[in-house]
PDB file of C-alpha atoms in Angstrom:
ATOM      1  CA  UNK N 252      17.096  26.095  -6.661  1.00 66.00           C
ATOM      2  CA  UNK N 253      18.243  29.441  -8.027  1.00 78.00           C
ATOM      3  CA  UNK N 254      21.566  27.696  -9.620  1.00 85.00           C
ATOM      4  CA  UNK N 255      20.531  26.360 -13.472  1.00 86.00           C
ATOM      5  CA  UNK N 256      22.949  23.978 -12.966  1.00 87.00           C
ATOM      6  CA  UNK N 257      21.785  22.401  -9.509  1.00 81.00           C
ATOM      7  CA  UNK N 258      18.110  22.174 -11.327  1.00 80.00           C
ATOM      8  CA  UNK N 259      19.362  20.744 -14.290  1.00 82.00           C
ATOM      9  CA  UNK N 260      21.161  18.027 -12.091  1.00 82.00           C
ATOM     10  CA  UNK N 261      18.059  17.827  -9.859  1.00 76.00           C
ATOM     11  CA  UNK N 262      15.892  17.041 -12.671  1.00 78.00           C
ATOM     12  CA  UNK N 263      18.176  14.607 -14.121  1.00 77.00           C
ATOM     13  CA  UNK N 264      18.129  13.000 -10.511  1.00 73.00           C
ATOM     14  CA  UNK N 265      14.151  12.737 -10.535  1.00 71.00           C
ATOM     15  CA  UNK N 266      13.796  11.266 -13.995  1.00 72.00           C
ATOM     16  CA  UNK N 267      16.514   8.423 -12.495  1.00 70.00           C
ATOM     17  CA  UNK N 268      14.106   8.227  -9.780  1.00 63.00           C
ATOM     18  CA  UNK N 269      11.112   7.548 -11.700  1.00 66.00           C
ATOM     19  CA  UNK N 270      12.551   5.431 -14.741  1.00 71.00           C
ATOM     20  CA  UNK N 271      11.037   2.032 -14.407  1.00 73.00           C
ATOM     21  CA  UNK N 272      14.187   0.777 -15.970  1.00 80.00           C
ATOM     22  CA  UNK N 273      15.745   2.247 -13.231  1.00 76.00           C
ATOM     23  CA  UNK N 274      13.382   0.611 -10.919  1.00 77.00           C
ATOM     24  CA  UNK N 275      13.580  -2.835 -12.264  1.00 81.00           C
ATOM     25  CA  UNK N 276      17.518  -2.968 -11.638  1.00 84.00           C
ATOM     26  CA  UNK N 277      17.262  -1.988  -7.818  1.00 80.00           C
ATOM     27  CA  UNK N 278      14.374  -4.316  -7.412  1.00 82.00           C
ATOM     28  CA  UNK N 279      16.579  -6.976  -9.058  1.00 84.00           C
ATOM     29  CA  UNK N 280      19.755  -6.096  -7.218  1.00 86.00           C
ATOM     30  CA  UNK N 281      17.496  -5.905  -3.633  1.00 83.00           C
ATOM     31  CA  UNK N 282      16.258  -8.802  -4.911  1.00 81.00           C
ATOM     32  CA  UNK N 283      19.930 -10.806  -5.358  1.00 86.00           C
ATOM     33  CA  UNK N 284      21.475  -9.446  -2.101  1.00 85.00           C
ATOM     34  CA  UNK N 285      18.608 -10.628   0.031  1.00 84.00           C
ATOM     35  CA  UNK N 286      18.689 -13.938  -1.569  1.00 83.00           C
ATOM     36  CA  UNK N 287      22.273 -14.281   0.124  1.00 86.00           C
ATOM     37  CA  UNK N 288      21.094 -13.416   3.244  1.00 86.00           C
ATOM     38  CA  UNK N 289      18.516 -16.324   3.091  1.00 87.00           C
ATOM     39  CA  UNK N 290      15.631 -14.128   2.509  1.00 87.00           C
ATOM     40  CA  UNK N 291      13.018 -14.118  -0.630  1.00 87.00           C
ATOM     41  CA  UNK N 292      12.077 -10.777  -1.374  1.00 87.00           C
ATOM     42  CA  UNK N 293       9.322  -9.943  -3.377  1.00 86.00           C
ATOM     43  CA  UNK N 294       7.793  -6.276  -4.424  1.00 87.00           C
ATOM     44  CA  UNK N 295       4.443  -5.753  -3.541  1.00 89.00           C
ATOM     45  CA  UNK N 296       3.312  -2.958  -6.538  1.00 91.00           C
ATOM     46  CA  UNK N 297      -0.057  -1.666  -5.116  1.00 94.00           C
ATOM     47  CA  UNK N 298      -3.061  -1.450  -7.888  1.00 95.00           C
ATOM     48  CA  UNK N 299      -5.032   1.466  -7.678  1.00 96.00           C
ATOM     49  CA  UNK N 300      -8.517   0.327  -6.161  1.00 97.00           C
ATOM     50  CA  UNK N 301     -10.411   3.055  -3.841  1.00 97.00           C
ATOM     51  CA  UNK N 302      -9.450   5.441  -1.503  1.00 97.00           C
ATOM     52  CA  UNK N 303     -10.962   6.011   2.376  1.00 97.00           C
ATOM     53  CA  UNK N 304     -10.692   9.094   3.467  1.00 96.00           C
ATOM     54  CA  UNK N 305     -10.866   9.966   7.435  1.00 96.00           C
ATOM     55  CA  UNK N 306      -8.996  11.247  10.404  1.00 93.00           C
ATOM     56  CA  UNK N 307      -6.062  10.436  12.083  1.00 90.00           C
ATOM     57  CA  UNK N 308      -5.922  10.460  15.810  1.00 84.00           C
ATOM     58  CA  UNK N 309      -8.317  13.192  14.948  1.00 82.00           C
ATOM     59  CA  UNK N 310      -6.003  15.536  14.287  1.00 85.00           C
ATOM     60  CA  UNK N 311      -5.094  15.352  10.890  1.00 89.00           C
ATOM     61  CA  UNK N 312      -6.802  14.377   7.258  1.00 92.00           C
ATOM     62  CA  UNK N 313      -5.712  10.716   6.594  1.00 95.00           C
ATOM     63  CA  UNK N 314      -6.294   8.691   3.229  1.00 96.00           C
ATOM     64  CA  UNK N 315      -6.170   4.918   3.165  1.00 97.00           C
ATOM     65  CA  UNK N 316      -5.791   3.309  -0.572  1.00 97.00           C
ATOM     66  CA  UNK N 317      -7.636   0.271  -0.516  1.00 97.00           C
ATOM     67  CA  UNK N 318      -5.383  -1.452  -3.631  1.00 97.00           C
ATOM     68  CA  UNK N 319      -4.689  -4.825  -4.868  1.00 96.00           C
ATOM     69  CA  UNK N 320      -2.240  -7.000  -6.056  1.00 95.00           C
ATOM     70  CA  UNK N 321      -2.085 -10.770  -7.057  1.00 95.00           C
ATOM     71  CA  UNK N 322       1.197 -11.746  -4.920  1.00 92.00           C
ATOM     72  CA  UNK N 323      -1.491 -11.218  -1.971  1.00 93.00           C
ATOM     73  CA  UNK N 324      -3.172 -14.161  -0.491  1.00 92.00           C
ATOM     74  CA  UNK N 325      -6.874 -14.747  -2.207  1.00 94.00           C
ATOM     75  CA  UNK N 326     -10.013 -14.153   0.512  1.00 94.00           C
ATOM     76  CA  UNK N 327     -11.139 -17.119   1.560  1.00 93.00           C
ATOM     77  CA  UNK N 328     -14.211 -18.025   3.292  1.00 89.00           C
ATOM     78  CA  UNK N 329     -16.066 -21.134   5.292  1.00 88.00           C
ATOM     79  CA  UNK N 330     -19.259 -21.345   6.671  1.00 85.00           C
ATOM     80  CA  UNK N 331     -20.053 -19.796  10.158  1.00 77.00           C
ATOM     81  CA  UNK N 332     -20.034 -22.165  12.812  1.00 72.00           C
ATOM     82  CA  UNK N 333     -22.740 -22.526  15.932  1.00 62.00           C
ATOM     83  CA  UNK N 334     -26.683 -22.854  14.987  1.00 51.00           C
ATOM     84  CA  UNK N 335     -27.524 -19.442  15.664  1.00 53.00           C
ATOM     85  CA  UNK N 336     -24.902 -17.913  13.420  1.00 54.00           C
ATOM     86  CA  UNK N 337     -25.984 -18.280   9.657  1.00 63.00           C
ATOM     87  CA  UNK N 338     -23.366 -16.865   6.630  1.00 75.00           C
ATOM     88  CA  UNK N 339     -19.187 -17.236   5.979  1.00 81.00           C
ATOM     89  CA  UNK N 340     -16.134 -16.120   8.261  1.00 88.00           C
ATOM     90  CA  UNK N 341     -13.921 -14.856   5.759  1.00 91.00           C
ATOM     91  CA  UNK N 342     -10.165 -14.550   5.392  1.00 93.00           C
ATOM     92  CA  UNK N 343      -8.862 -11.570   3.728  1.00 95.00           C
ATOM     93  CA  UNK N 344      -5.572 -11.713   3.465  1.00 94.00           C
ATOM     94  CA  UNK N 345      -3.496  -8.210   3.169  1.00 94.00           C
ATOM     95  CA  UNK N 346      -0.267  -6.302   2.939  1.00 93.00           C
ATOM     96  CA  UNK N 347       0.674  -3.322   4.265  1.00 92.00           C
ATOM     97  CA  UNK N 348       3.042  -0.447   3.830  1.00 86.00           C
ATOM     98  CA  UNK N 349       4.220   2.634   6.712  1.00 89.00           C
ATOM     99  CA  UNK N 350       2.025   5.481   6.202  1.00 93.00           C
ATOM    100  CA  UNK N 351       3.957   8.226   4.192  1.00 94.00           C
ATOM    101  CA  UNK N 352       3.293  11.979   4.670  1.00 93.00           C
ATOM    102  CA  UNK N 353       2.841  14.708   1.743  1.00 92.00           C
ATOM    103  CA  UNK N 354       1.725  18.351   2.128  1.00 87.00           C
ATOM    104  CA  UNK N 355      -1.476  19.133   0.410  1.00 81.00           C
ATOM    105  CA  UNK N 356      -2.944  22.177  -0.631  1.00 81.00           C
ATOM    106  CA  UNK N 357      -2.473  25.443   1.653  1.00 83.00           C
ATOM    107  CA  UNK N 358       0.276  23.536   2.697  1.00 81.00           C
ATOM    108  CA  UNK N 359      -2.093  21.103   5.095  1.00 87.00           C
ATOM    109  CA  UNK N 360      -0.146  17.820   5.976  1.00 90.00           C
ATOM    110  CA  UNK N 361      -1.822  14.334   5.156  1.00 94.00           C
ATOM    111  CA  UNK N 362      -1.100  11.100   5.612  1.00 95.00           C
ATOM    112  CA  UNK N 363      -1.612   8.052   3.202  1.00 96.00           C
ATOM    113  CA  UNK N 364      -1.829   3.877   3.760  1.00 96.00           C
ATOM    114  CA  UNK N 365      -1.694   1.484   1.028  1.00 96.00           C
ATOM    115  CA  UNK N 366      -3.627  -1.860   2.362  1.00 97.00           C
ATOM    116  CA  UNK N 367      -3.090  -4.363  -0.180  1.00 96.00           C
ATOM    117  CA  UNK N 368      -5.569  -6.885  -0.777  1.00 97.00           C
ATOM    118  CA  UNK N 369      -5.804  -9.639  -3.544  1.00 97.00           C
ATOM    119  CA  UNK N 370      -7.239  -8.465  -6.911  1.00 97.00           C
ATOM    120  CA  UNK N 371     -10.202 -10.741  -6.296  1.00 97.00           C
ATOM    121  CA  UNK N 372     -11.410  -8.829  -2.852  1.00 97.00           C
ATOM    122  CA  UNK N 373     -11.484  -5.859  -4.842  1.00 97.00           C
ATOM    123  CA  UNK N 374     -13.672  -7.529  -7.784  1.00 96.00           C
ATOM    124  CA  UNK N 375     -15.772  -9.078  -4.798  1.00 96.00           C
ATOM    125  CA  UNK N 376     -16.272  -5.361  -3.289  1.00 96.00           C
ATOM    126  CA  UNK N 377     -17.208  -4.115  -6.773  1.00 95.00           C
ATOM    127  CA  UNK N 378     -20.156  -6.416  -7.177  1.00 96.00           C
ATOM    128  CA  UNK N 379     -21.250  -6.709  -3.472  1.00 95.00           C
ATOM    129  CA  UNK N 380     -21.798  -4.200  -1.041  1.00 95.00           C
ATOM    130  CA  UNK N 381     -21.416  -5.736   2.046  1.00 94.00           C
ATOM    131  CA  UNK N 382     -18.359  -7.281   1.167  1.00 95.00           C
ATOM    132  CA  UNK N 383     -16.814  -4.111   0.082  1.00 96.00           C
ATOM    133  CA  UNK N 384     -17.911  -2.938   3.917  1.00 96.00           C
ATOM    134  CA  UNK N 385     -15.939  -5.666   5.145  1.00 95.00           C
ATOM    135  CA  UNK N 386     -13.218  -4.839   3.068  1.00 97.00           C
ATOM    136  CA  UNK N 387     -12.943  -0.948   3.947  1.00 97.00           C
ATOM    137  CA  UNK N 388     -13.194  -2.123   7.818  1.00 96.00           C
ATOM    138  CA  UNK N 389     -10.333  -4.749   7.785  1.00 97.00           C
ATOM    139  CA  UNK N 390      -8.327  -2.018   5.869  1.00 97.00           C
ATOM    140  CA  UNK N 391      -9.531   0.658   8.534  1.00 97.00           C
ATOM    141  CA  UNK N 392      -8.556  -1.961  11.437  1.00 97.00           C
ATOM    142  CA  UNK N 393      -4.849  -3.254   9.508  1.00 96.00           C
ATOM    143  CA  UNK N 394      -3.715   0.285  10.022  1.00 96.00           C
ATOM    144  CA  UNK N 395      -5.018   0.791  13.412  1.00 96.00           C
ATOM    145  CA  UNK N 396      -3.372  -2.439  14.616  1.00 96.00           C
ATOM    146  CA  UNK N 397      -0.079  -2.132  12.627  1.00 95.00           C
ATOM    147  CA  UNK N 398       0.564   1.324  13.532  1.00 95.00           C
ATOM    148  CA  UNK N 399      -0.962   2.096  17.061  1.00 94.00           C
ATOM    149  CA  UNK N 400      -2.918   4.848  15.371  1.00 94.00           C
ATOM    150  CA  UNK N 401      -6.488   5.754  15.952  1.00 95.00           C
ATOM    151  CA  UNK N 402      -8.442   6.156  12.632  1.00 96.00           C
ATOM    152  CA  UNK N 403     -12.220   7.621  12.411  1.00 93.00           C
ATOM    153  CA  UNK N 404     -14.182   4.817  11.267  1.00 90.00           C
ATOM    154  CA  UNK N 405     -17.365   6.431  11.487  1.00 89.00           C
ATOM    155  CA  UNK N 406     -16.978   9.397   9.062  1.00 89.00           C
ATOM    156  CA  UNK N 407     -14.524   7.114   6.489  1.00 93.00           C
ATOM    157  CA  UNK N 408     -15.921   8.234   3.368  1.00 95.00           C
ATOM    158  CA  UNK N 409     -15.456   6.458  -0.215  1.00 95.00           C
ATOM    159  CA  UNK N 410     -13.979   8.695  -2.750  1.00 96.00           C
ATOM    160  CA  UNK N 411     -14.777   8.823  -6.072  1.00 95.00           C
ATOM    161  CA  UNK N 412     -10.604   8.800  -6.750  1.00 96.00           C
ATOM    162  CA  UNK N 413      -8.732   4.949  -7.211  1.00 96.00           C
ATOM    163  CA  UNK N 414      -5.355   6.247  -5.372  1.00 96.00           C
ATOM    164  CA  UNK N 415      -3.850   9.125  -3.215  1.00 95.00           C
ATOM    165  CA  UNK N 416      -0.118   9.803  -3.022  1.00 90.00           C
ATOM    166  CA  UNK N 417       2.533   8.411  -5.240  1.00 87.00           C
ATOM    167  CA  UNK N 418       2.100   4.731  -5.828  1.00 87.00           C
ATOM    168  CA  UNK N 419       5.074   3.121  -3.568  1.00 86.00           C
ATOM    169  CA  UNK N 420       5.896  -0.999  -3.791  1.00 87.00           C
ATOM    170  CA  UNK N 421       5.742  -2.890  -0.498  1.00 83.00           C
ATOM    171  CA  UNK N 422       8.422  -5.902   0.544  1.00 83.00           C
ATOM    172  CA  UNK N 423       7.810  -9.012   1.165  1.00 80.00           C
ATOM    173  CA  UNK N 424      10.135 -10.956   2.953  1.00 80.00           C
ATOM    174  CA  UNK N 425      10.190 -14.942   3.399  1.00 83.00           C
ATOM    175  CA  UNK N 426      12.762 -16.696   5.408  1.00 84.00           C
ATOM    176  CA  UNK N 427      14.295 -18.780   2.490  1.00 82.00           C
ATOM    177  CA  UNK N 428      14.417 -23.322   3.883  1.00 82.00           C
ATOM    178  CA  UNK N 429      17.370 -23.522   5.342  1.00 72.00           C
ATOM    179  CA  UNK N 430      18.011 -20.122   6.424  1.00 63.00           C
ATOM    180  CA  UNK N 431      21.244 -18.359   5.341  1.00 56.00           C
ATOM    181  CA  UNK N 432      23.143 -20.275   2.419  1.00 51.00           C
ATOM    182  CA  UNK N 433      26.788 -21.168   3.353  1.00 48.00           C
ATOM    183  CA  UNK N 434      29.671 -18.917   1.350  1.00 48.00           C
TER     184      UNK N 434
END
């Protein structure tokens, strides 16, 4: 970093990184070679909702971003069966991303999860309470079950932030009828 030139180029390098121009092409180009391979890809851009913080494997500060985004399955619910039982089981639907790691302040390491729910959970969570509870414990459990980790559900607090870390798209991939096309 002491060479003007190497920064120069290094900056240069980051504002390619971050151009959404930039971004659009790849996504496009991703987009066109997995098409040949029989695969629909589509880019999962998480929308800031609320951010968990806890643990991980109590060892280490951990923030999951609960976000949304409408290429996500709606929740769904239906009423609770057996006579004893009274309310819905719901589906919620989600999309999820490997955690990514950034070094905080004092130079303390943290981990972050986008779970990616559709934009009507979130609005659901906003106006009711419970459901919002739900929410922030199927986004606890998706990372606990996706990644064999072991999260602190107990002392998960909501943060007054919407998102932690860099905002980073998820893929989704869907075997295209009739698998791979002929060339």
């Amino acid at each position: 970093f002491q060479d003007p030139k190497f920064r120069r180029m290094f900056s240069e390098y980051a504002e390619e990184l971050t151009d959404p121009e930039n971004r659009r092409r790849y996504e496009e180009e991703i987009t066109a070679l997995e098409r040949e391979r029989g695969v629909e890809v589509r880019f999962v851009h998480p929308e800031p909702g609320h951010v968990l913080r806890t643990s991980l494997d109590g060892a280490r500060r951990c923030f999951v971003n609960v976000c949304s985004n409408a290429l996500v399955g709606a929740p769904s619910s239906r009423p609770s069966s057996g006579s004893a039982a009274s309310g819905s089981q719901w589906s919620l639907p989600y999309s999820l991303a490997p955690g990514r790691e950034y070094a905080g302040g004092r130079g303390i390491r943290y981990t972050v999860y986008d779970v990616v729910f559709h934009p009507d959970a979130l609005a659901l969570a906003r106006r009711h309470e419970r459901f919002r509870q739900m929410l922030d414990a199927t986004a606890l459990e998706a990372v606990e079950k996706q990644f064999g980790v072991k999260l602190d559900r107990r002392n998960a607090k909501t943060l007054k932030i919407k998102y932690k870390g860099t905002p980073e798209a998820a893929v989704l991939r869907t075997p295209l009828p009739g698998g791979v096309p002929a060339r």
